[in-house]
Amino acid sequence: MDVFRNHLPLTKSSLAQEENSAKKLLPPPSSQHRGEASLQATLLGLAALNEAYPEVLAPGGTARVTPTSPWPCPLPWPCHALGQVRPPGAEDSRALLLEALRSPGLRALEAGTATELLDVFLGLEADGEELTEAIASGSPAPLTRRAAELQEALEQGPRGLALRLWPKLQVVVTLDAGGQAEAVAALGALWCQGLAFFSPAYAASGGVMGLNLWPEQPHGLYLLSPGAPFIELLPIKEETQEDVTSTLLLAEAQEGEEYELVLTHHTGLSRCRLGDVVRVVGSYNQCPVVRFIRRLDQALNVRGEDIAEDTFSEALSQAVGQWPGAKLLDHSCVESSILDSSEGSAPHYEVFVMLRGLRNLSEENRDKLDHCLQKTSPRYKSLRFRGSVGPARVHLVGQGAFRALREALAACPVSCFPPGMPRVIRHKHLAQLLQKRVVS
């Protein structure tokens, strides 16, 4: 291992760097090895899902409502075996949703990511009447009755809508791609209330890294298994992370500790720090079982305060909890220098949020985020007290703003898979995209 590490020094790979350099530092794995790992993850995920929810994989029991799939290796044969007939225009979310709405006996609902599924339910509310008419128009009596059921379900509001539409529904299958926690929380609290969420695998641009063998667990747990790509663990050391270069093998991981993932793939023999931080919560056959914690490149840092992704999300969640009737659907942050909004003031954060249940933000509500940030981060509180950092500015964006952001990211030639949702935007044109959609 010493020879290996000396021959291949650590490099960094982050979405921001990839966008800036217009290339990926981590080369894609060969189709053969990528296919083998993805196939293994998919088959083991299907087996785990079948064990936890035996009736889910019965013919006609599952339907996908987005063009993208949550499975690392979407196979053609399960579609036929499970009674999934791809409707005409299956690459269109509307056609997939209509097909799912015609099937009241669904037990599993699939979507590429939780944020994509959130878009589906928001669109269903906005276009519910049109979709209901499409099902009833020119249809036999059973589908006419189904259209009436849909109309009644929609009229009762978002809470528990999925179970009203599909009374036998048990589980929602999406792929965890980073930045999905808020969408999962919003779906679980409203549209998908009472349903379990299952992410079959933990994947990155370098390949499938972790397998989820426990669908019944409320939070995604992933087994880091040996094989391609080769995974090492870089211990997280406060304040000195830049100097840490000594990695551990999987069997050397310590429960309760946090590590940054390091990937090496045989194709280009590049050894890259992914920037993903996981916490070891257990072991399985001498391999660590981990939970995703945060992404290092999603930290906010205008004066050296270095507020991590999970720290900011915690503060924002506390603030939204103090906004009467509000439910957080999505958010992204921009450091003021990106938008040139620090002129005449101290550097600060520009925070864009999409909410449900609140149409306008009062100044009192906006200030609560800054107070929560000071409670969560002593370093930020110190900088605010000295005036080195200005108060965070909160902007409410309209529905569809973050969908437009994801579409702009997907159009980027270096967009990664799976498509993680950025919590910190580093590029001015993306920040302006949200800025143009501010409603309060």
Short mmCIF file of C-alpha atoms in Angstrom, two decimals, residues 35 49 270 313 331 425:
data_model
loop_
_atom_site.label_atom_id
_atom_site.label_comp_id
_atom_site.label_asym_id
_atom_site.label_seq_id
_atom_site.Cartn_x
_atom_site.Cartn_y
_atom_site.Cartn_z
CA GLY A 35 -21.76 -2.43 -15.82
CA LEU A 49 -36.41 -4.56 -1.51
CA SER A 270 -6.06 8.46 -10.69
CA SER A 313 -28.87 23.11 6.69
CA HIS A 331 -32.58 26.06 -1.05
CA ILE A 425 -23.59 28.04 -6.17
#
